Coordinates of C-alpha atoms in Angstrom, one line a residue:
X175 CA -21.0 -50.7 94.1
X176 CA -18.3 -51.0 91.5
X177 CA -19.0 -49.7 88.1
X178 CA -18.7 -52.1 85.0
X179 CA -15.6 -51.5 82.8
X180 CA -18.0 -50.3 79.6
X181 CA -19.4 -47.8 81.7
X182 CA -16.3 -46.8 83.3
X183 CA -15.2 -46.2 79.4
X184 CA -18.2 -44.2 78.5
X185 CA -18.1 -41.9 81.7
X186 CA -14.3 -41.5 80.7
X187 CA -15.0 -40.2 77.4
X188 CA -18.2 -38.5 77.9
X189 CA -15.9 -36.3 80.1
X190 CA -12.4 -36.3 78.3
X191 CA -13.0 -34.2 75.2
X192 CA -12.8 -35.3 71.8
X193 CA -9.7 -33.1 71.1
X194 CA -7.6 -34.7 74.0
X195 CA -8.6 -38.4 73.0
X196 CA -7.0 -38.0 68.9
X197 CA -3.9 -39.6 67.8
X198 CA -2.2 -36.2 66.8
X199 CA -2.4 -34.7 70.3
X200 CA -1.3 -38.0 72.1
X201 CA 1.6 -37.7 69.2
X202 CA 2.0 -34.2 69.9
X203 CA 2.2 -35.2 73.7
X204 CA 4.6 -37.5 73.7
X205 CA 7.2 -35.0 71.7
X206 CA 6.4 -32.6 74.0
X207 CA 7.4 -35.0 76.5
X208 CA 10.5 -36.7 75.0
X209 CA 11.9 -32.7 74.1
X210 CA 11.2 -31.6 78.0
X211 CA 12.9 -34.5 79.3
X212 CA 16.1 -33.9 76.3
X213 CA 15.7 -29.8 77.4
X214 CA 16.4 -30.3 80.8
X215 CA 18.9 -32.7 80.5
X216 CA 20.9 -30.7 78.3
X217 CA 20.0 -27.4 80.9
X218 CA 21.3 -29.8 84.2
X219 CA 24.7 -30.7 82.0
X220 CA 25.2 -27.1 81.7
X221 CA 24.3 -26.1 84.9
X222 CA 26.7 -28.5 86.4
X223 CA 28.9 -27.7 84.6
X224 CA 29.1 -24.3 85.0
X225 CA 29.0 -25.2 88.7
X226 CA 31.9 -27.4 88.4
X227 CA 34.1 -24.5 86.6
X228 CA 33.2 -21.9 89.3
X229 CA 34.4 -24.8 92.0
X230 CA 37.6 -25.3 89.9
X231 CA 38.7 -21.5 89.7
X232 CA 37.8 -21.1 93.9
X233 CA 40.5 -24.2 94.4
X234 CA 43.0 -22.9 92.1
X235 CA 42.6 -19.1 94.0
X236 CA 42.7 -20.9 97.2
X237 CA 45.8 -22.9 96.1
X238 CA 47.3 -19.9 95.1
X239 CA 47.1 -18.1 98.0
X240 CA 48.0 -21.1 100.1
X241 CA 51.0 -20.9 98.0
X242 CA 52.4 -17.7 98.4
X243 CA 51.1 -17.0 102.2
X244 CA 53.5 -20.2 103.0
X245 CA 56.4 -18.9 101.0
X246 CA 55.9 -14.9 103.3
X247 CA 55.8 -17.5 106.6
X248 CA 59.0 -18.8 105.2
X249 CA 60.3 -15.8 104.9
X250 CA 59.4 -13.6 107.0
X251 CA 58.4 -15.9 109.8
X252 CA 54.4 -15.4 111.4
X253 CA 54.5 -12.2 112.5
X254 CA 54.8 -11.4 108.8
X255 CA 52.4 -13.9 107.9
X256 CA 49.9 -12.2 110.3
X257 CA 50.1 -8.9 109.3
X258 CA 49.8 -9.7 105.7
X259 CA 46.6 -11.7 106.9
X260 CA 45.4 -8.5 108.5
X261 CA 46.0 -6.5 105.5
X262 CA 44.3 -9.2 103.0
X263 CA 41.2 -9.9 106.0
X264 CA 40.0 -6.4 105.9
X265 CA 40.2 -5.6 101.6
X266 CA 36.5 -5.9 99.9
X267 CA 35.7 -9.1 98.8
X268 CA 38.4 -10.8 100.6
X269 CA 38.8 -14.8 101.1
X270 CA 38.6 -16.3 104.6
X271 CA 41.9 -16.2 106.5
X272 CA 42.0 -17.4 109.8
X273 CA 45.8 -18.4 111.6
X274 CA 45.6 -20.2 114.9
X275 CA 48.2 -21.1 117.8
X276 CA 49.0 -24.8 117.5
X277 CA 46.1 -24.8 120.5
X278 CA 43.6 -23.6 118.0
X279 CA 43.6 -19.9 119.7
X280 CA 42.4 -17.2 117.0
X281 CA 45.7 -15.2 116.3
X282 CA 44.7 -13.5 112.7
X283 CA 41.9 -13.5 110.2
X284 CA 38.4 -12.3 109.0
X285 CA 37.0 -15.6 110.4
X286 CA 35.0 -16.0 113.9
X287 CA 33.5 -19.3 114.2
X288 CA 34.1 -23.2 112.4
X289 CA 32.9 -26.5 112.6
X290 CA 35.3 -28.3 115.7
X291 CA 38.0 -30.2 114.4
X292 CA 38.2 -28.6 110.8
X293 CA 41.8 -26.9 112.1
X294 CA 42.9 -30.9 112.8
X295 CA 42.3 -32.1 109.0
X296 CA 44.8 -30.6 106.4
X297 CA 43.4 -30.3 103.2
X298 CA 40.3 -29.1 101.4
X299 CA 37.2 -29.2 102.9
X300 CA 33.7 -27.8 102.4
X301 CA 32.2 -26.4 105.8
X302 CA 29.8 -23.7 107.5
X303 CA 31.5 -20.8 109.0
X304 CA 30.7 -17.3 110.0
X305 CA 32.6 -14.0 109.7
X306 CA 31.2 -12.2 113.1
X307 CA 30.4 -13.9 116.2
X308 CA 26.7 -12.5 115.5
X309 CA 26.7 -14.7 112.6
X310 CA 26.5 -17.4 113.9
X311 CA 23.2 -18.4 114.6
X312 CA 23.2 -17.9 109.8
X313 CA 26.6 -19.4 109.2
X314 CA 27.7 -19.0 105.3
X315 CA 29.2 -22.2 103.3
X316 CA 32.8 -22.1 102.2
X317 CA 35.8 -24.2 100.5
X318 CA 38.2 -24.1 103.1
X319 CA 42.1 -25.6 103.2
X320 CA 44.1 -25.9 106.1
X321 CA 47.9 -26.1 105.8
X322 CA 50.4 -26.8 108.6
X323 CA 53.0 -23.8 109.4
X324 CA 56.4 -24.1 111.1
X325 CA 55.9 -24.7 115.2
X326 CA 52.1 -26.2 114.7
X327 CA 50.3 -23.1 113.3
X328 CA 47.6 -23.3 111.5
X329 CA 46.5 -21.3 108.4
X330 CA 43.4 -21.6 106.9
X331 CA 42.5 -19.9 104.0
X332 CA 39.0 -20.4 101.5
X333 CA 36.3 -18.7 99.6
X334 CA 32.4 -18.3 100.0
X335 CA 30.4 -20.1 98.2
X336 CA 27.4 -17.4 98.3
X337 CA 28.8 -17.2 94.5
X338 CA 28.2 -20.6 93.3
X339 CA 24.8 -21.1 95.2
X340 CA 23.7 -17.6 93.7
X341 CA 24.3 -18.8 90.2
X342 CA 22.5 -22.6 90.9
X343 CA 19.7 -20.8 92.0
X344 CA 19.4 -18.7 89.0
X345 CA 20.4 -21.6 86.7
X346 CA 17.7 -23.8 88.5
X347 CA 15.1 -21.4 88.2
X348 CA 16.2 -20.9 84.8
X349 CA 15.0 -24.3 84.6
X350 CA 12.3 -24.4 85.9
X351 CA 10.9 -21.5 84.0
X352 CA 12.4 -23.2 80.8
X353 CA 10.8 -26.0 80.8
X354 CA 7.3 -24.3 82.6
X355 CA 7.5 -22.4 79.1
X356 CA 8.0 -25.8 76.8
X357 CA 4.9 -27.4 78.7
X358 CA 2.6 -24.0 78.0
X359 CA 3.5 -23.8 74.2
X360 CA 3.6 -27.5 74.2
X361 CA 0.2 -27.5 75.3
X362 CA -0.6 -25.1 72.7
X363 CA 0.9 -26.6 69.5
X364 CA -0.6 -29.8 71.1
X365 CA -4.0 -28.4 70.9
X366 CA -3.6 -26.4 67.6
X367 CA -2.2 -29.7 65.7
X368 CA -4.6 -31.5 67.3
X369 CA -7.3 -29.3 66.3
X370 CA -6.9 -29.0 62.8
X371 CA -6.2 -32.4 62.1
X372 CA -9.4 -32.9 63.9
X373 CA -11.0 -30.5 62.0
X374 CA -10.2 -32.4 58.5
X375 CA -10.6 -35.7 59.9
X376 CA -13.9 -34.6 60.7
X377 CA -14.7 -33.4 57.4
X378 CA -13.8 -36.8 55.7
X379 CA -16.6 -38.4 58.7
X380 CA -19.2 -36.0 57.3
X381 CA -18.2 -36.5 53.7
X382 CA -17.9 -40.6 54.2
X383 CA -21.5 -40.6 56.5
X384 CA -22.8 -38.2 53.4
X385 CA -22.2 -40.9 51.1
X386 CA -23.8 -43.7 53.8
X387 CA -26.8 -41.8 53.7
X388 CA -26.8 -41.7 49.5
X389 CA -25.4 -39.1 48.6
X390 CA -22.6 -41.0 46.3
X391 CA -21.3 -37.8 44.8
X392 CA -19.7 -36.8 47.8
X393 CA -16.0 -35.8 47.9
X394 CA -13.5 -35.3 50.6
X395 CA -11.9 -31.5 50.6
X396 CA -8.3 -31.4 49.5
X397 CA -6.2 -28.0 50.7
X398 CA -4.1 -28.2 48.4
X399 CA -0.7 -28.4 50.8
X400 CA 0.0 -32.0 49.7
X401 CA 0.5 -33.6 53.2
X402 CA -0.7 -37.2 54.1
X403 CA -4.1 -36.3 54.5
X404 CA -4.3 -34.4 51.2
X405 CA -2.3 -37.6 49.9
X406 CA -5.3 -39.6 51.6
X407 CA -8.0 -37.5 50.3
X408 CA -6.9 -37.8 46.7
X409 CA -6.8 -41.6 47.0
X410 CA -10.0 -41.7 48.7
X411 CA -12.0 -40.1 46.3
X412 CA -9.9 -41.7 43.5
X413 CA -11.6 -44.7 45.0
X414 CA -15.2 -43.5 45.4
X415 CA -14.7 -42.0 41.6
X416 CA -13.8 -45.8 41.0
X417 CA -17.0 -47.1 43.2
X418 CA -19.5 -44.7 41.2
X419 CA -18.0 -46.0 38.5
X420 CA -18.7 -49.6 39.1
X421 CA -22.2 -48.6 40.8
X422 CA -23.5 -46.2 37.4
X423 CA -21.8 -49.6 35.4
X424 CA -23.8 -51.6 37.3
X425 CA -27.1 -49.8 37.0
X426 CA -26.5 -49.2 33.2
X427 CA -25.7 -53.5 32.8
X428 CA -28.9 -53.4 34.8
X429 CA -30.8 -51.0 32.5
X430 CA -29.4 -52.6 29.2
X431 CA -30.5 -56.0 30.4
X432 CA -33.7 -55.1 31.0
X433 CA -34.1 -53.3 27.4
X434 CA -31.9 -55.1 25.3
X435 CA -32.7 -58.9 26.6
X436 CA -36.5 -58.3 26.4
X437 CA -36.5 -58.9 22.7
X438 CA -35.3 -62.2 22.2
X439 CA -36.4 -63.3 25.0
X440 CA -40.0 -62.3 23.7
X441 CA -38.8 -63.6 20.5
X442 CA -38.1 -66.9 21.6
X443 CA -41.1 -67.1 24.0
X444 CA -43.2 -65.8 20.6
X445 CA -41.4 -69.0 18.6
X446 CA -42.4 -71.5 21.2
X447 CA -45.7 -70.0 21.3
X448 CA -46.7 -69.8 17.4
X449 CA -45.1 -73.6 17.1
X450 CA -47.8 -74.5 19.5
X451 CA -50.3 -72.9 18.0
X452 CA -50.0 -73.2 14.2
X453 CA -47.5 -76.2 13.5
X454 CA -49.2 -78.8 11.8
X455 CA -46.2 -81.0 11.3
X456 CA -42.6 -82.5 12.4
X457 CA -40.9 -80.7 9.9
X458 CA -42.5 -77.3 11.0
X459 CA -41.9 -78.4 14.8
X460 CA -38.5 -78.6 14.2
X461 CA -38.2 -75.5 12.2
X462 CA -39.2 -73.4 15.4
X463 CA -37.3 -75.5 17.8
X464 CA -34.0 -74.7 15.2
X465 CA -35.1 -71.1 16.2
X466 CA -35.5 -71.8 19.7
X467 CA -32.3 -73.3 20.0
X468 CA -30.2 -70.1 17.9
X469 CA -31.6 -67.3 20.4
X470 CA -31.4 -69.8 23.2
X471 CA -27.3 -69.7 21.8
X472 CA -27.6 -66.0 21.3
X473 CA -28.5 -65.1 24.7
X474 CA -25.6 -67.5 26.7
X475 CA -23.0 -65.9 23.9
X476 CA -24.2 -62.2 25.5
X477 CA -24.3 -63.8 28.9
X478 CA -20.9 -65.4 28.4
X479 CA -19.5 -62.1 27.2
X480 CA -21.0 -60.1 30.6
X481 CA -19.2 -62.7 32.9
X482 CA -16.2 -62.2 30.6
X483 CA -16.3 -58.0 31.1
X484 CA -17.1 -58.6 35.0
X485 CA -14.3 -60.8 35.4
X486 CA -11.9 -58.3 33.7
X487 CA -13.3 -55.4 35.7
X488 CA -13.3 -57.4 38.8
X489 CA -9.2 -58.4 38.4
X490 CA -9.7 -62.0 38.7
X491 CA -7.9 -62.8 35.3
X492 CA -4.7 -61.8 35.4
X493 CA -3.3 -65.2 36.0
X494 CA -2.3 -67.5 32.6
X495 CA 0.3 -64.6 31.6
X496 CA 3.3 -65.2 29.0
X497 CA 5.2 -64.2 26.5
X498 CA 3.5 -64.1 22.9
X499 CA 4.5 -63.6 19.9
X500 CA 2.1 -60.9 18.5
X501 CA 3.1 -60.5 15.1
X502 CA 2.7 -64.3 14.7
X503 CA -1.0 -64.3 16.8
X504 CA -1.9 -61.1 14.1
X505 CA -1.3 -62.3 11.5
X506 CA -2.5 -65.8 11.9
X507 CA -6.0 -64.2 12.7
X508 CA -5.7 -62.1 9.3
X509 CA -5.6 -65.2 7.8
X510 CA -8.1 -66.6 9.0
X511 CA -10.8 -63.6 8.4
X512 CA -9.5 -63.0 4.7
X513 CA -12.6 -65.6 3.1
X514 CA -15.0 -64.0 5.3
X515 CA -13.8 -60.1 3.9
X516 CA -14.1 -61.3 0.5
X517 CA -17.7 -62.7 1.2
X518 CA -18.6 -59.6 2.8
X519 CA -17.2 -58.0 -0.9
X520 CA -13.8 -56.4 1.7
X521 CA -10.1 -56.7 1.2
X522 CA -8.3 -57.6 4.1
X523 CA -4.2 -56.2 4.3
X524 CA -1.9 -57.0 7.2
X525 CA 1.3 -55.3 7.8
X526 CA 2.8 -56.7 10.7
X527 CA 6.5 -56.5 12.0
X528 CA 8.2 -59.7 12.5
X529 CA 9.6 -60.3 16.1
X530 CA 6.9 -58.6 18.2
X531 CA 6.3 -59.6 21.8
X532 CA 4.4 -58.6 25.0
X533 CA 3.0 -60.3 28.0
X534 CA -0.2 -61.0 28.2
X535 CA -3.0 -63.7 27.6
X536 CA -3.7 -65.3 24.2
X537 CA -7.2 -66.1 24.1
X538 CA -7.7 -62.4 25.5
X539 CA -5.5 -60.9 23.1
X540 CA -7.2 -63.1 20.2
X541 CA -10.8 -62.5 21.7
X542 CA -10.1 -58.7 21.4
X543 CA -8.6 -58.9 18.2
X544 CA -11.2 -60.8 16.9
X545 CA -13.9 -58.1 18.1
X546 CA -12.5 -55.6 16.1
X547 CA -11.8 -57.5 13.0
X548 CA -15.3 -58.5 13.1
X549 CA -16.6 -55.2 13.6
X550 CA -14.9 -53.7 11.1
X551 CA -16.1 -55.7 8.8
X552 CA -19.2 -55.8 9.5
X553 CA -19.3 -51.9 9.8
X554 CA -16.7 -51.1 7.8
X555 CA -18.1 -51.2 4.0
X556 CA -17.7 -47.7 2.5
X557 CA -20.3 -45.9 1.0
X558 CA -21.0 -45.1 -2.4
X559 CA -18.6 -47.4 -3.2
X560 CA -15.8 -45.8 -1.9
X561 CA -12.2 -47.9 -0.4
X562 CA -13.0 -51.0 0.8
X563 CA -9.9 -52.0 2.7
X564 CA -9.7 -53.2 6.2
X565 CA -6.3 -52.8 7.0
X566 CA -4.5 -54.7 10.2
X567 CA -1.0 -53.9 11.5
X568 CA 1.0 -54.3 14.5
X569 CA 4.3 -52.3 14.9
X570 CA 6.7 -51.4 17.6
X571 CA 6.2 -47.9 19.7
X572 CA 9.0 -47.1 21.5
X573 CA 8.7 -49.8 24.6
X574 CA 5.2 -50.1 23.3
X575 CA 3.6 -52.4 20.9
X576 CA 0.8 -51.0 18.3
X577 CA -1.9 -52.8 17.4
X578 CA -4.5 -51.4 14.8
X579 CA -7.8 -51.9 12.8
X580 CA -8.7 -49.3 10.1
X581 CA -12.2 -49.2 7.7
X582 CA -13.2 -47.0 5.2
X583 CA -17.0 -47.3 6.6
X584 CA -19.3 -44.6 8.2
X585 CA -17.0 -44.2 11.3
X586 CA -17.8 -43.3 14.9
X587 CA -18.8 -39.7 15.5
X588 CA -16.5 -37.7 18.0
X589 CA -18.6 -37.0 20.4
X590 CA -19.7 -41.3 20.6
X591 CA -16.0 -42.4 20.8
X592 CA -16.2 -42.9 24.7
X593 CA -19.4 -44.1 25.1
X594 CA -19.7 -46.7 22.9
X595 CA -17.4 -48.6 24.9
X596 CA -19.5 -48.9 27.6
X597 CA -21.9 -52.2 27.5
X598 CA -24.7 -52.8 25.5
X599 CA -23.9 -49.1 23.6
X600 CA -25.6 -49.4 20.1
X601 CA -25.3 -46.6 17.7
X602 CA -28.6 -46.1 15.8
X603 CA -26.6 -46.8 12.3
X604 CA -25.5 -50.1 13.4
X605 CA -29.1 -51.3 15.1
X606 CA -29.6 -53.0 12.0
X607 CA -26.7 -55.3 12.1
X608 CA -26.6 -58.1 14.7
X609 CA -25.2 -57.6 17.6
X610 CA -25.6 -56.3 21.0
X611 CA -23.3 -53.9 21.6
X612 CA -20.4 -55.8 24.0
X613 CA -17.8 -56.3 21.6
X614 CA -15.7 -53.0 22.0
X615 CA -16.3 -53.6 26.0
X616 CA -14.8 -56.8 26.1
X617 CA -12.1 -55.4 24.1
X618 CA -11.3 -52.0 26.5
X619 CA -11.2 -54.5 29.2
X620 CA -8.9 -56.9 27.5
X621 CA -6.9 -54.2 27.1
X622 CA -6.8 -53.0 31.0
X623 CA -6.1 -55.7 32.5
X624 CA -2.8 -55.6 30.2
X625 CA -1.8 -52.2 31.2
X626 CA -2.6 -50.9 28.0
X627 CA -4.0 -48.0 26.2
X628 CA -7.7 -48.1 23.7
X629 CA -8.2 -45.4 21.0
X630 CA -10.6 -44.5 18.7
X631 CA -9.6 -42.4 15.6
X632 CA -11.0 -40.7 12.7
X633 CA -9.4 -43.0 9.7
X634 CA -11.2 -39.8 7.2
X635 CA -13.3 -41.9 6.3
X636 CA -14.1 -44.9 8.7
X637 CA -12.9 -45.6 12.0
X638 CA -9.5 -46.9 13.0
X639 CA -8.7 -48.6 16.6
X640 CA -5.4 -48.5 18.1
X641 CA -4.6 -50.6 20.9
X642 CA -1.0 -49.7 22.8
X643 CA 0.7 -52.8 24.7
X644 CA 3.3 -52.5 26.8
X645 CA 6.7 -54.8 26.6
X646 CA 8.6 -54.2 29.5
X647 CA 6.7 -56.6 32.2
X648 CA 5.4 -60.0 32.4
X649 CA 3.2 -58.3 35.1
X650 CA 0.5 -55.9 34.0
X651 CA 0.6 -52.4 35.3
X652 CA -2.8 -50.8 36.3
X653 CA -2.8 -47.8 34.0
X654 CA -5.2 -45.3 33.0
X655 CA -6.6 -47.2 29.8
X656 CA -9.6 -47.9 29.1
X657 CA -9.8 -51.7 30.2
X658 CA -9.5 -53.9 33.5
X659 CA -8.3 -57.6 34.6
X660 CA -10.0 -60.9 32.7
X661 CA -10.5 -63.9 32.5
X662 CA -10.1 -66.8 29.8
X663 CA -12.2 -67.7 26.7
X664 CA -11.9 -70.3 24.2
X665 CA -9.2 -69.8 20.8
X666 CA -9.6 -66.7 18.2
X667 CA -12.3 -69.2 15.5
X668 CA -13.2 -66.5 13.0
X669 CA -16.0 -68.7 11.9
X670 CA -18.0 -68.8 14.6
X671 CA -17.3 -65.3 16.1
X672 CA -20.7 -64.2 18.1
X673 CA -21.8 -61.1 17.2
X674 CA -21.4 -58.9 20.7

């Protein structure tokens, strides 16, 4: 019966271990392959040619030889020629000499028995020969050359090659042991590698099925070598920091709506309610349908403003970008708010630089700028009738543009600075103004999704809010501020500013 491919897949790694299946030891592998095959390569070029040099000095000693046992038969004819062969045939280490009659009869040499015919070729030739007629039956390998003497002899003269096949055995088992050794600590730095990458990609498994299971404060390990996985760690929990950001916003929104929108929605459900019950004419009808209608207009302003911050956190309003002229949107909205400072018994000053530009979004720059003028003037009033200036001013920072809103009012404490820019975040000084507590949100995320920077300062006394833009890009830059991406909202009217 044939197995099905899934289960032939599930048997194979039920048996293969886990180790052997991971991308660093199939990496670690396929070196280990790629340097064997390079190793031995470079091991066979020198072994061949080491072999080749040995062959090239046992020609030239043969040639040399041939050489000057030719010019003594010149000479001294081949009586002379044979004795010298004696002499050389019986010396340690000696070549292979053999001189024959021009019937092939032995007549000199150290040299009993050849291949038939090798006396008939002149010229180099690689054959099996043997020194002693006992040898015969184990004959020895040699480079042999035959050259022609006066009357038809024959001389022959050549070296062993026991030599040359002693050092390709030890080369080749060189080899052999070379690369036997690669394999074993290939193997080994296979496993290792393998091994601890497996032992770190394990930990983020356990860490990311940690946070599956709930537990959202879980953190991947960092070693502190810097490597790609430390590189991937940081990132990764850079992102789950992010994602517990968004979840506690989400659960605080959550919180806030269910605390903060209970009241005029019981408001408004109490106004329709006591119209029913006690209005005795049109005039009083209309009265609580006027109130109706301004908390109905209340709660889509806060609803308008949540879409607002979730667009700017989600990064879907980075479109609509150009380039604006800041000092002129500045001061146009100082203008604007000046009546309602002197109604609210506040002097409004703008010092603004002529020329100033940044990229970004008008209605988002005006929407923010509109928060904090609003807020400072409706915050702002000194006590015990102290300086009541709200100053605004833009200026240029370096490749930065500085926009600021300063009161003389009660201020922010320290220790409140970074939470009241979270959503619905009321300080118990201000619950008496209107308002829900949105304003300084929509303005932090105004001012992310422009790659900028949000502070909150001590103005001694009152607070002042510093807003840093960059210049450089028509692009935004995600930076470390304390805002996100947006979306668009209708033009900076100071009249009819909603109190968030």
């Amino acid at each position: 019966m044939t197995l099905p491919a899934d289960a032939i897949r599930r048997t194979r790694q039920r048996f293969l271990p886990t180790l052997f299946r991971t991308t660093a030891f199939k990496l670690t592998a396929a070196y280990l392959v790629i340097f064997a095959l390079f190793a031995a390569f470079v091991l066979g070029y020198v072994a061949w040619n080491a072999q080749r040099l040995l062959t090239d000095q046992i020609r030239s000693t043969i040639d040399a030889e041939i050489q000057g046992l030719a010019e003594q038969a010149r000479q001294g004819g081949i009586r002379r020629l044979v004795n010298i062969v004696e002499r050389r045939s019986r010396g340690p280490g000696a070549s292979l000499y053999l001189v024959t009659t021009p019937v092939g009869e032995r007549v000199a040499g150290n040299v009993e028995a050849i291949p038939p015919g090798t006396l008939d070729k002149t010229g180099e030739s690689e054959i099996e020969y043997s020194r002693t007629a006992e040898g015969i039956d184990t004959p020895s390998r040699a480079i042999v050359r035959v050259f022609v003497l006066p009357a038809g002899f024959r001389l022959l003269v050549g070296r062993d090659l026991e030599e040359r096949d002693r050092l390709g055995a030890v080369i080749r088992r060189a080899i052999g042991w070379s690369l036997a050794l690669i394999f074993l600590l290939g193997c080994f730095a296979s496993w290792f590698v393998a091994r601890r990458v497996l032992k770190r990609i394990d930990g983020m498994s356990e860490t990311a099925h940690g946070i599956m299971e709930g537990d959202l404060k879980g953190r991947i390990a960092i070693t502190g070598t810097g490597d790609e996985l430390d590189r991937l760690a940081l990132n990764l929990n850079a992102m789950l920091d992010r994602i517990g950001e968004l979840m506690a916003g989400m659960q605080q929104v959550t919180d806030n709506i269910a605390h903060d929108l209970k009241t005029p929605l019981t408001r408004l459900r109490n106004r329709a309610e006591e119209a029913l019950r006690t209005a005795q004419s049109p005039d009083a009808l209309r009265a609580a349908l006027d109130g109706a209608i301004e908390e109905a207009d209340n709660l889509i302003r806060v609803f308008n403003a949540l879409l607002m911050i979730a667009r700017l956190e989600a990064g879907r309003a980075s479109e609509n970008m150009s380039e604006l002229d800041i000092s002129e949107i500045v001061s146009g909205l100082a203008e604007l708010y000046e009546p309602l400072a002197e109604e609210a018994g506040l002097s409004l000053t703008c010092d603004v630089a002529p020329g100033l530009t940044i990229p970004g979004n008008r209605e988002l720059i005006g929407q923010a700028l509109n928060n904090l003028i609003d807020n400072a003037l409706k915050y702002g009033t000194p006590e015990q009738g102290g300086d009541g200036t709200v100053a605004v001013s833009a200026r240029q920072m370096g490749d930065q543009v500085e926009l600021s809103v300063a009161d003389h009012g009660p201020g922010i404490p320290e220790t409140d600075r970074g939470r009241v820019l979270d959503r619905f975040v009321r300080l118990d000084a201000s619950r008496s103004k209107p308002g829900f507590g949105l304003g300084l949100s929509l303005v932090a995320g105004v001012v992310r999704l422009h790659g900028g920077q949000l502070r909150l300062e001590d103005n001694a006394p009152g607070l002042r809010v510093v807003i840093l833009l960059p210049t450089g890009s028509s692009k935004p830059v995600d930076t470390p501020a304390l805002t996100e991406p947006t979306a668009s909202t209708a033009a900076p009217n100071p009249a009819g500013v909603p109190s968030l």
